[in-house]
Amino acid sequence: MVRSCIRSAVVLLAVAVLAAGCGGNDDPSGARSPTEIRVFAAASLTAAFNQLGERYTAANGGTKVTFNFAGSQALATQIQQGAPADVFASADVPNMDKVSDLVDPPQNFASNRLQIVVEKGNPKGVKGLDDLAGKDLKVVLAAPEVPVGKYAKQILDKAGISIQPVSQEDNVKAVVTKVSLGEADAGIVYATDVTAGGAKIEGVDIPKDQNVTATYPIATVKASKNQPQAQAFVDLVRSPDGQQVLESFGFLPPPTS
């Protein structure tokens, strides 16, 4: 009976030692290294950030990046409502300002210009903003609260052009999709989304004096439990390598002032 008890105790001790050694805990302090960060990013960043996410994972011990791509206004609301996020990258400054008390000081990392998106071959012959007011042209825009919708309104107002869109979408990708599917003849989107939109669409340039510059800020979320890893992602985005990736997808450098 005594031998049996001793044998059981030895087995339990061995199991405990093995469990301690297999806990996946490389930190001497006892904190388990995180395996995932959550990045909330404007829909226009989808292609570029997916590539940056792969680079981040490769350079950070396999730490996974899970992206939530949507309109910046929707992402800001989600963060205000307590959605778990480690990083927020917005397509405009106002939506970052909405969560200023919930994020660390933001830093601008890119800018963008807008372009008219049309079907491949431009069957309606759209040459500029004036053509968007044509009665027979079906134009789709993003909703006014979406950054690209706000920018489009600024451009149209400056040009004195009034449009009745056939629909108002909740993010820029939805505008591109409507045109690529033939559900609309034209829309106003970021130049980068025309580049990423595939073979079914093409872009019509908006002259610089009629265009606007979209500024993209990024910040870590104060409530993040993975601050070092979140900051490492921000650092990658702003690094020369990160800027090179963004440039390859058509983004412009951040404004200097």
PDB file of C-alpha atoms in Angstrom:
ATOM      1  CA  MET A   1       0.000   0.000   0.000  1.00  0.00           C
ATOM      2  CA  VAL A   2       2.828   2.375   0.947  1.00  0.00           C
ATOM      3  CA  ARG A   3       4.746   1.483  -2.216  1.00  0.00           C
ATOM      4  CA  SER A   4       1.629   2.156  -4.281  1.00  0.00           C
ATOM      5  CA  CYS A   5       1.200   5.629  -2.745  1.00  0.00           C
ATOM      6  CA  ILE A   6       4.865   6.449  -3.303  1.00  0.00           C
ATOM      7  CA  ARG A   7       4.616   5.298  -6.929  1.00  0.00           C
ATOM      8  CA  SER A   8       1.530   7.491  -7.493  1.00  0.00           C
ATOM      9  CA  ALA A   9       3.275  10.492  -5.983  1.00  0.00           C
ATOM     10  CA  VAL A  10       6.281  10.025  -8.265  1.00  0.00           C
ATOM     11  CA  VAL A  11       4.026   9.824 -11.326  1.00  0.00           C
ATOM     12  CA  LEU A  12       2.151  12.981 -10.340  1.00  0.00           C
ATOM     13  CA  LEU A  13       5.429  14.840  -9.799  1.00  0.00           C
ATOM     14  CA  ALA A  14       6.694  13.770 -13.223  1.00  0.00           C
ATOM     15  CA  VAL A  15       3.486  14.959 -14.875  1.00  0.00           C
ATOM     16  CA  ALA A  16       3.773  18.314 -13.120  1.00  0.00           C
ATOM     17  CA  VAL A  17       7.378  18.768 -14.283  1.00  0.00           C
ATOM     18  CA  LEU A  18       6.457  17.904 -17.865  1.00  0.00           C
ATOM     19  CA  ALA A  19       3.504  20.318 -17.817  1.00  0.00           C
ATOM     20  CA  ALA A  20       5.741  23.121 -16.591  1.00  0.00           C
ATOM     21  CA  GLY A  21       8.276  22.393 -19.310  1.00  0.00           C
ATOM     22  CA  CYS A  22       5.669  22.303 -22.100  1.00  0.00           C
ATOM     23  CA  GLY A  23       3.805  25.448 -21.194  1.00  0.00           C
ATOM     24  CA  GLY A  24       5.094  27.404 -24.218  1.00  0.00           C
ATOM     25  CA  ASN A  25       6.445  30.022 -21.875  1.00  0.00           C
ATOM     26  CA  ASP A  26       9.700  31.567 -23.078  1.00  0.00           C
ATOM     27  CA  ASP A  27       9.412  34.656 -20.896  1.00  0.00           C
ATOM     28  CA  PRO A  28      11.300  34.353 -17.559  1.00  0.00           C
ATOM     29  CA  SER A  29       8.651  36.533 -15.935  1.00  0.00           C
ATOM     30  CA  GLY A  30       6.065  33.818 -16.574  1.00  0.00           C
ATOM     31  CA  ALA A  31       3.977  35.754 -19.131  1.00  0.00           C
ATOM     32  CA  ARG A  32       3.019  33.715 -22.157  1.00  0.00           C
ATOM     33  CA  SER A  33       3.985  35.346 -25.449  1.00  0.00           C
ATOM     34  CA  PRO A  34       0.931  36.363 -27.507  1.00  0.00           C
ATOM     35  CA  THR A  35       0.367  34.571 -30.791  1.00  0.00           C
ATOM     36  CA  GLU A  36      -1.995  37.074 -32.433  1.00  0.00           C
ATOM     37  CA  ILE A  37      -2.621  40.792 -32.822  1.00  0.00           C
ATOM     38  CA  ARG A  38      -5.768  42.356 -34.251  1.00  0.00           C
ATOM     39  CA  VAL A  39      -5.384  45.196 -36.739  1.00  0.00           C
ATOM     40  CA  PHE A  40      -8.432  47.293 -37.637  1.00  0.00           C
ATOM     41  CA  ALA A  41      -7.661  48.905 -41.011  1.00  0.00           C
ATOM     42  CA  ALA A  42      -9.427  50.948 -43.674  1.00  0.00           C
ATOM     43  CA  ALA A  43     -10.747  48.835 -46.546  1.00  0.00           C
ATOM     44  CA  SER A  44      -8.455  50.589 -49.031  1.00  0.00           C
ATOM     45  CA  LEU A  45      -5.454  49.109 -47.202  1.00  0.00           C
ATOM     46  CA  THR A  46      -6.528  45.489 -47.749  1.00  0.00           C
ATOM     47  CA  ALA A  47      -3.977  44.365 -50.344  1.00  0.00           C
ATOM     48  CA  ALA A  48      -1.018  46.274 -48.926  1.00  0.00           C
ATOM     49  CA  PHE A  49      -1.659  45.307 -45.304  1.00  0.00           C
ATOM     50  CA  ASN A  50      -2.175  41.642 -46.141  1.00  0.00           C
ATOM     51  CA  GLN A  51       1.344  41.626 -47.562  1.00  0.00           C
ATOM     52  CA  LEU A  52       2.702  43.559 -44.593  1.00  0.00           C
ATOM     53  CA  GLY A  53       0.987  41.088 -42.277  1.00  0.00           C
ATOM     54  CA  GLU A  54       2.891  38.220 -43.879  1.00  0.00           C
ATOM     55  CA  ARG A  55       6.168  40.081 -43.420  1.00  0.00           C
ATOM     56  CA  TYR A  56       5.333  40.881 -39.831  1.00  0.00           C
ATOM     57  CA  THR A  57       4.561  37.260 -38.997  1.00  0.00           C
ATOM     58  CA  ALA A  58       7.808  36.087 -40.593  1.00  0.00           C
ATOM     59  CA  ALA A  59       9.838  38.642 -38.622  1.00  0.00           C
ATOM     60  CA  ASN A  60       8.065  38.241 -35.264  1.00  0.00           C
ATOM     61  CA  GLY A  61       8.305  34.601 -34.311  1.00  0.00           C
ATOM     62  CA  GLY A  62       5.122  33.570 -36.091  1.00  0.00           C
ATOM     63  CA  THR A  63       2.885  36.083 -34.312  1.00  0.00           C
ATOM     64  CA  LYS A  64      -0.319  36.075 -36.384  1.00  0.00           C
ATOM     65  CA  VAL A  65      -2.005  39.235 -37.633  1.00  0.00           C
ATOM     66  CA  THR A  66      -5.788  39.126 -37.907  1.00  0.00           C
ATOM     67  CA  PHE A  67      -7.221  41.986 -39.952  1.00  0.00           C
ATOM     68  CA  ASN A  68     -10.601  43.650 -39.734  1.00  0.00           C
ATOM     69  CA  PHE A  69     -11.007  45.657 -42.951  1.00  0.00           C
ATOM     70  CA  ALA A  70     -13.964  48.049 -43.221  1.00  0.00           C
ATOM     71  CA  GLY A  71     -14.846  51.707 -43.606  1.00  0.00           C
ATOM     72  CA  SER A  72     -12.875  53.792 -41.127  1.00  0.00           C
ATOM     73  CA  GLN A  73     -16.079  55.198 -39.640  1.00  0.00           C
ATOM     74  CA  ALA A  74     -17.310  51.666 -38.848  1.00  0.00           C
ATOM     75  CA  LEU A  75     -13.976  50.673 -37.330  1.00  0.00           C
ATOM     76  CA  ALA A  76     -13.892  53.765 -35.110  1.00  0.00           C
ATOM     77  CA  THR A  77     -17.384  52.928 -33.849  1.00  0.00           C
ATOM     78  CA  GLN A  78     -16.368  49.344 -33.126  1.00  0.00           C
ATOM     79  CA  ILE A  79     -13.372  50.524 -31.093  1.00  0.00           C
ATOM     80  CA  GLN A  80     -15.573  52.984 -29.187  1.00  0.00           C
ATOM     81  CA  GLN A  81     -17.879  50.079 -28.358  1.00  0.00           C
ATOM     82  CA  GLY A  82     -15.008  48.042 -26.939  1.00  0.00           C
ATOM     83  CA  ALA A  83     -14.205  45.712 -29.827  1.00  0.00           C
ATOM     84  CA  PRO A  84     -10.833  44.056 -29.190  1.00  0.00           C
ATOM     85  CA  ALA A  85      -8.237  45.798 -31.350  1.00  0.00           C
ATOM     86  CA  ASP A  86      -4.500  46.256 -31.029  1.00  0.00           C
ATOM     87  CA  VAL A  87      -3.892  48.665 -33.940  1.00  0.00           C
ATOM     88  CA  PHE A  88      -6.129  51.114 -35.829  1.00  0.00           C
ATOM     89  CA  ALA A  89      -5.222  52.418 -39.291  1.00  0.00           C
ATOM     90  CA  SER A  90      -7.683  54.972 -40.656  1.00  0.00           C
ATOM     91  CA  ALA A  91      -8.132  56.435 -44.140  1.00  0.00           C
ATOM     92  CA  ASP A  92      -8.674  59.880 -42.651  1.00  0.00           C
ATOM     93  CA  VAL A  93      -7.763  61.954 -39.615  1.00  0.00           C
ATOM     94  CA  PRO A  94     -11.326  62.742 -38.378  1.00  0.00           C
ATOM     95  CA  ASN A  95     -12.155  59.084 -37.689  1.00  0.00           C
ATOM     96  CA  MET A  96      -8.885  58.665 -35.818  1.00  0.00           C
ATOM     97  CA  ASP A  97      -9.791  61.777 -33.822  1.00  0.00           C
ATOM     98  CA  LYS A  98     -13.060  60.102 -32.778  1.00  0.00           C
ATOM     99  CA  VAL A  99     -11.066  57.560 -30.777  1.00  0.00           C
ATOM    100  CA  SER A 100      -8.277  59.883 -29.634  1.00  0.00           C
ATOM    101  CA  ASP A 101      -8.881  58.998 -25.980  1.00  0.00           C
ATOM    102  CA  LEU A 102      -8.668  55.267 -26.760  1.00  0.00           C
ATOM    103  CA  VAL A 103      -5.462  55.191 -28.822  1.00  0.00           C
ATOM    104  CA  ASP A 104      -1.875  56.243 -28.373  1.00  0.00           C
ATOM    105  CA  PRO A 105      -0.684  59.304 -30.344  1.00  0.00           C
ATOM    106  CA  PRO A 106      -1.276  58.493 -34.032  1.00  0.00           C
ATOM    107  CA  GLN A 107       1.317  58.874 -36.766  1.00  0.00           C
ATOM    108  CA  ASN A 108       0.631  59.513 -40.454  1.00  0.00           C
ATOM    109  CA  PHE A 109       2.030  56.748 -42.638  1.00  0.00           C
ATOM    110  CA  ALA A 110       0.616  57.233 -46.154  1.00  0.00           C
ATOM    111  CA  SER A 111      -1.529  59.375 -48.389  1.00  0.00           C
ATOM    112  CA  ASN A 112      -3.713  58.739 -51.411  1.00  0.00           C
ATOM    113  CA  ARG A 113      -5.402  60.446 -54.324  1.00  0.00           C
ATOM    114  CA  LEU A 114      -8.813  59.816 -55.808  1.00  0.00           C
ATOM    115  CA  GLN A 115      -9.704  58.574 -59.258  1.00  0.00           C
ATOM    116  CA  ILE A 116     -12.832  57.893 -61.285  1.00  0.00           C
ATOM    117  CA  VAL A 117     -13.372  54.160 -61.676  1.00  0.00           C
ATOM    118  CA  VAL A 118     -15.092  52.854 -64.831  1.00  0.00           C
ATOM    119  CA  GLU A 119     -15.563  49.517 -66.540  1.00  0.00           C
ATOM    120  CA  LYS A 120     -12.660  48.192 -68.576  1.00  0.00           C
ATOM    121  CA  GLY A 121     -12.552  49.967 -71.927  1.00  0.00           C
ATOM    122  CA  ASN A 122     -14.507  52.915 -70.502  1.00  0.00           C
ATOM    123  CA  PRO A 123     -17.630  52.118 -72.589  1.00  0.00           C
ATOM    124  CA  LYS A 124     -19.420  55.305 -71.487  1.00  0.00           C
ATOM    125  CA  GLY A 125     -16.477  57.496 -72.515  1.00  0.00           C
ATOM    126  CA  VAL A 126     -16.015  59.187 -69.146  1.00  0.00           C
ATOM    127  CA  LYS A 127     -13.231  61.760 -69.465  1.00  0.00           C
ATOM    128  CA  GLY A 128     -13.620  63.783 -66.280  1.00  0.00           C
ATOM    129  CA  LEU A 129     -15.787  64.912 -63.400  1.00  0.00           C
ATOM    130  CA  ASP A 130     -18.212  66.836 -65.631  1.00  0.00           C
ATOM    131  CA  ASP A 131     -19.241  63.623 -67.345  1.00  0.00           C
ATOM    132  CA  LEU A 132     -20.416  62.147 -64.041  1.00  0.00           C
ATOM    133  CA  ALA A 133     -23.389  64.518 -64.102  1.00  0.00           C
ATOM    134  CA  GLY A 134     -24.746  62.982 -67.302  1.00  0.00           C
ATOM    135  CA  LYS A 135     -28.350  61.843 -66.974  1.00  0.00           C
ATOM    136  CA  ASP A 136     -27.726  58.461 -68.553  1.00  0.00           C
ATOM    137  CA  LEU A 137     -24.729  57.649 -66.386  1.00  0.00           C
ATOM    138  CA  LYS A 138     -25.177  55.472 -63.313  1.00  0.00           C
ATOM    139  CA  VAL A 139     -22.747  56.690 -60.663  1.00  0.00           C
ATOM    140  CA  VAL A 140     -22.085  54.977 -57.333  1.00  0.00           C
ATOM    141  CA  LEU A 141     -20.393  56.717 -54.406  1.00  0.00           C
ATOM    142  CA  ALA A 142     -19.472  55.815 -50.872  1.00  0.00           C
ATOM    143  CA  ALA A 143     -21.756  57.229 -48.182  1.00  0.00           C
ATOM    144  CA  PRO A 144     -20.810  60.726 -46.929  1.00  0.00           C
ATOM    145  CA  GLU A 145     -19.656  59.401 -43.544  1.00  0.00           C
ATOM    146  CA  VAL A 146     -17.147  57.054 -45.228  1.00  0.00           C
ATOM    147  CA  PRO A 147     -13.776  58.769 -45.797  1.00  0.00           C
ATOM    148  CA  VAL A 148     -13.734  58.160 -49.551  1.00  0.00           C
ATOM    149  CA  GLY A 149     -17.340  59.400 -49.739  1.00  0.00           C
ATOM    150  CA  LYS A 150     -16.388  62.534 -47.846  1.00  0.00           C
ATOM    151  CA  TYR A 151     -13.420  63.122 -50.134  1.00  0.00           C
ATOM    152  CA  ALA A 152     -15.589  62.560 -53.216  1.00  0.00           C
ATOM    153  CA  LYS A 153     -18.091  65.130 -51.950  1.00  0.00           C
ATOM    154  CA  GLN A 154     -15.297  67.640 -51.441  1.00  0.00           C
ATOM    155  CA  ILE A 155     -14.104  67.093 -55.008  1.00  0.00           C
ATOM    156  CA  LEU A 156     -17.578  67.377 -56.525  1.00  0.00           C
ATOM    157  CA  ASP A 157     -18.479  70.434 -54.453  1.00  0.00           C
ATOM    158  CA  LYS A 158     -15.237  72.149 -55.460  1.00  0.00           C
ATOM    159  CA  ALA A 159     -16.010  71.419 -59.103  1.00  0.00           C
ATOM    160  CA  GLY A 160     -19.633  72.577 -58.720  1.00  0.00           C
ATOM    161  CA  ILE A 161     -20.998  69.225 -59.857  1.00  0.00           C
ATOM    162  CA  SER A 162     -24.189  67.693 -58.483  1.00  0.00           C
ATOM    163  CA  ILE A 163     -24.724  63.922 -58.718  1.00  0.00           C
ATOM    164  CA  GLN A 164     -27.576  61.655 -57.721  1.00  0.00           C
ATOM    165  CA  PRO A 165     -25.805  58.346 -57.080  1.00  0.00           C
ATOM    166  CA  VAL A 166     -27.630  55.079 -57.732  1.00  0.00           C
ATOM    167  CA  SER A 167     -26.310  53.858 -54.368  1.00  0.00           C
ATOM    168  CA  GLN A 168     -24.112  54.942 -51.478  1.00  0.00           C
ATOM    169  CA  GLU A 169     -21.840  52.214 -50.145  1.00  0.00           C
ATOM    170  CA  ASP A 170     -20.321  51.718 -46.698  1.00  0.00           C
ATOM    171  CA  ASN A 171     -16.742  51.243 -47.924  1.00  0.00           C
ATOM    172  CA  VAL A 172     -14.598  51.869 -50.985  1.00  0.00           C
ATOM    173  CA  LYS A 173     -14.354  48.205 -52.000  1.00  0.00           C
ATOM    174  CA  ALA A 174     -18.128  48.068 -52.405  1.00  0.00           C
ATOM    175  CA  VAL A 175     -17.986  50.992 -54.865  1.00  0.00           C
ATOM    176  CA  VAL A 176     -15.363  49.188 -56.944  1.00  0.00           C
ATOM    177  CA  THR A 177     -17.431  45.989 -56.877  1.00  0.00           C
ATOM    178  CA  LYS A 178     -20.554  47.757 -58.173  1.00  0.00           C
ATOM    179  CA  VAL A 179     -18.634  49.074 -61.177  1.00  0.00           C
ATOM    180  CA  SER A 180     -16.785  45.825 -61.866  1.00  0.00           C
ATOM    181  CA  LEU A 181     -20.099  43.919 -61.881  1.00  0.00           C
ATOM    182  CA  GLY A 182     -21.705  46.411 -64.267  1.00  0.00           C
ATOM    183  CA  GLU A 183     -24.204  47.592 -61.674  1.00  0.00           C
ATOM    184  CA  ALA A 184     -22.884  51.136 -62.091  1.00  0.00           C
ATOM    185  CA  ASP A 185     -21.046  52.950 -64.874  1.00  0.00           C
ATOM    186  CA  ALA A 186     -18.644  54.950 -62.737  1.00  0.00           C
ATOM    187  CA  GLY A 187     -17.644  55.816 -59.193  1.00  0.00           C
ATOM    188  CA  ILE A 188     -15.071  57.820 -57.254  1.00  0.00           C
ATOM    189  CA  VAL A 189     -12.533  55.780 -55.312  1.00  0.00           C
ATOM    190  CA  TYR A 190      -8.899  55.854 -54.266  1.00  0.00           C
ATOM    191  CA  ALA A 191      -6.370  55.411 -57.056  1.00  0.00           C
ATOM    192  CA  THR A 192      -4.975  52.444 -55.135  1.00  0.00           C
ATOM    193  CA  ASP A 193      -8.320  50.653 -55.335  1.00  0.00           C
ATOM    194  CA  VAL A 194      -8.360  51.004 -59.108  1.00  0.00           C
ATOM    195  CA  THR A 195      -4.886  49.459 -59.170  1.00  0.00           C
ATOM    196  CA  ALA A 196      -6.016  46.590 -56.926  1.00  0.00           C
ATOM    197  CA  GLY A 197      -9.419  46.172 -58.574  1.00  0.00           C
ATOM    198  CA  GLY A 198      -8.490  43.709 -61.293  1.00  0.00           C
ATOM    199  CA  ALA A 199      -8.991  43.429 -65.026  1.00  0.00           C
ATOM    200  CA  LYS A 200     -12.669  44.443 -65.140  1.00  0.00           C
ATOM    201  CA  ILE A 201     -12.087  48.110 -64.283  1.00  0.00           C
ATOM    202  CA  GLU A 202      -9.820  51.016 -65.120  1.00  0.00           C
ATOM    203  CA  GLY A 203      -9.268  54.530 -63.853  1.00  0.00           C
ATOM    204  CA  VAL A 204      -9.813  58.030 -65.188  1.00  0.00           C
ATOM    205  CA  ASP A 205      -7.518  60.587 -63.600  1.00  0.00           C
ATOM    206  CA  ILE A 206      -8.861  63.563 -61.687  1.00  0.00           C
ATOM    207  CA  PRO A 207      -6.630  66.628 -62.263  1.00  0.00           C
ATOM    208  CA  LYS A 208      -4.515  67.641 -59.285  1.00  0.00           C
ATOM    209  CA  ASP A 209      -6.242  71.022 -58.965  1.00  0.00           C
ATOM    210  CA  GLN A 210      -9.600  69.233 -58.619  1.00  0.00           C
ATOM    211  CA  ASN A 211      -8.356  66.360 -56.466  1.00  0.00           C
ATOM    212  CA  VAL A 212      -7.831  66.035 -52.712  1.00  0.00           C
ATOM    213  CA  THR A 213      -5.207  64.241 -50.636  1.00  0.00           C
ATOM    214  CA  ALA A 214      -6.315  61.514 -48.256  1.00  0.00           C
ATOM    215  CA  THR A 215      -4.110  61.212 -45.173  1.00  0.00           C
ATOM    216  CA  TYR A 216      -3.766  57.854 -43.375  1.00  0.00           C
ATOM    217  CA  PRO A 217      -2.879  57.788 -39.643  1.00  0.00           C
ATOM    218  CA  ILE A 218      -2.067  54.687 -37.573  1.00  0.00           C
ATOM    219  CA  ALA A 219      -2.002  54.113 -33.804  1.00  0.00           C
ATOM    220  CA  THR A 220      -1.857  51.387 -31.196  1.00  0.00           C
ATOM    221  CA  VAL A 221      -4.994  50.947 -29.076  1.00  0.00           C
ATOM    222  CA  LYS A 222      -4.461  51.716 -25.381  1.00  0.00           C
ATOM    223  CA  ALA A 223      -6.531  48.720 -24.254  1.00  0.00           C
ATOM    224  CA  SER A 224      -4.318  46.310 -26.190  1.00  0.00           C
ATOM    225  CA  LYS A 225      -2.787  43.560 -24.079  1.00  0.00           C
ATOM    226  CA  ASN A 226      -0.093  43.138 -26.716  1.00  0.00           C
ATOM    227  CA  GLN A 227       1.426  46.618 -26.812  1.00  0.00           C
ATOM    228  CA  PRO A 228       4.983  45.622 -27.833  1.00  0.00           C
ATOM    229  CA  GLN A 229       3.683  43.463 -30.679  1.00  0.00           C
ATOM    230  CA  ALA A 230       1.185  46.152 -31.749  1.00  0.00           C
ATOM    231  CA  GLN A 231       3.915  48.785 -31.773  1.00  0.00           C
ATOM    232  CA  ALA A 232       6.124  46.459 -33.813  1.00  0.00           C
ATOM    233  CA  PHE A 233       3.414  46.346 -36.502  1.00  0.00           C
ATOM    234  CA  VAL A 234       3.150  50.148 -36.520  1.00  0.00           C
ATOM    235  CA  ASP A 235       6.931  50.377 -36.778  1.00  0.00           C
ATOM    236  CA  LEU A 236       6.926  47.991 -39.739  1.00  0.00           C
ATOM    237  CA  VAL A 237       4.285  50.036 -41.569  1.00  0.00           C
ATOM    238  CA  ARG A 238       6.336  53.207 -41.102  1.00  0.00           C
ATOM    239  CA  SER A 239       9.710  51.605 -41.836  1.00  0.00           C
ATOM    240  CA  PRO A 240      11.454  51.917 -45.225  1.00  0.00           C
ATOM    241  CA  ASP A 241      10.400  48.331 -46.034  1.00  0.00           C
ATOM    242  CA  GLY A 242       6.794  49.075 -45.106  1.00  0.00           C
ATOM    243  CA  GLN A 243       6.779  52.264 -47.132  1.00  0.00           C
ATOM    244  CA  GLN A 244       8.147  50.355 -50.115  1.00  0.00           C
ATOM    245  CA  VAL A 245       5.270  47.869 -49.894  1.00  0.00           C
ATOM    246  CA  LEU A 246       2.715  50.685 -49.675  1.00  0.00           C
ATOM    247  CA  GLU A 247       4.296  52.428 -52.643  1.00  0.00           C
ATOM    248  CA  SER A 248       4.108  49.223 -54.677  1.00  0.00           C
ATOM    249  CA  PHE A 249       0.337  49.303 -54.205  1.00  0.00           C
ATOM    250  CA  GLY A 250       0.119  52.939 -55.314  1.00  0.00           C
ATOM    251  CA  PHE A 251       0.116  54.752 -51.983  1.00  0.00           C
ATOM    252  CA  LEU A 252       1.934  58.046 -51.682  1.00  0.00           C
ATOM    253  CA  PRO A 253       4.228  59.076 -48.809  1.00  0.00           C
ATOM    254  CA  PRO A 254       2.575  60.688 -45.775  1.00  0.00           C
ATOM    255  CA  PRO A 255       2.275  64.477 -45.827  1.00  0.00           C
ATOM    256  CA  THR A 256       5.312  66.254 -44.463  1.00  0.00           C
ATOM    257  CA  SER A 257       3.365  68.783 -42.427  1.00  0.00           C
TER     258      SER A 257
END
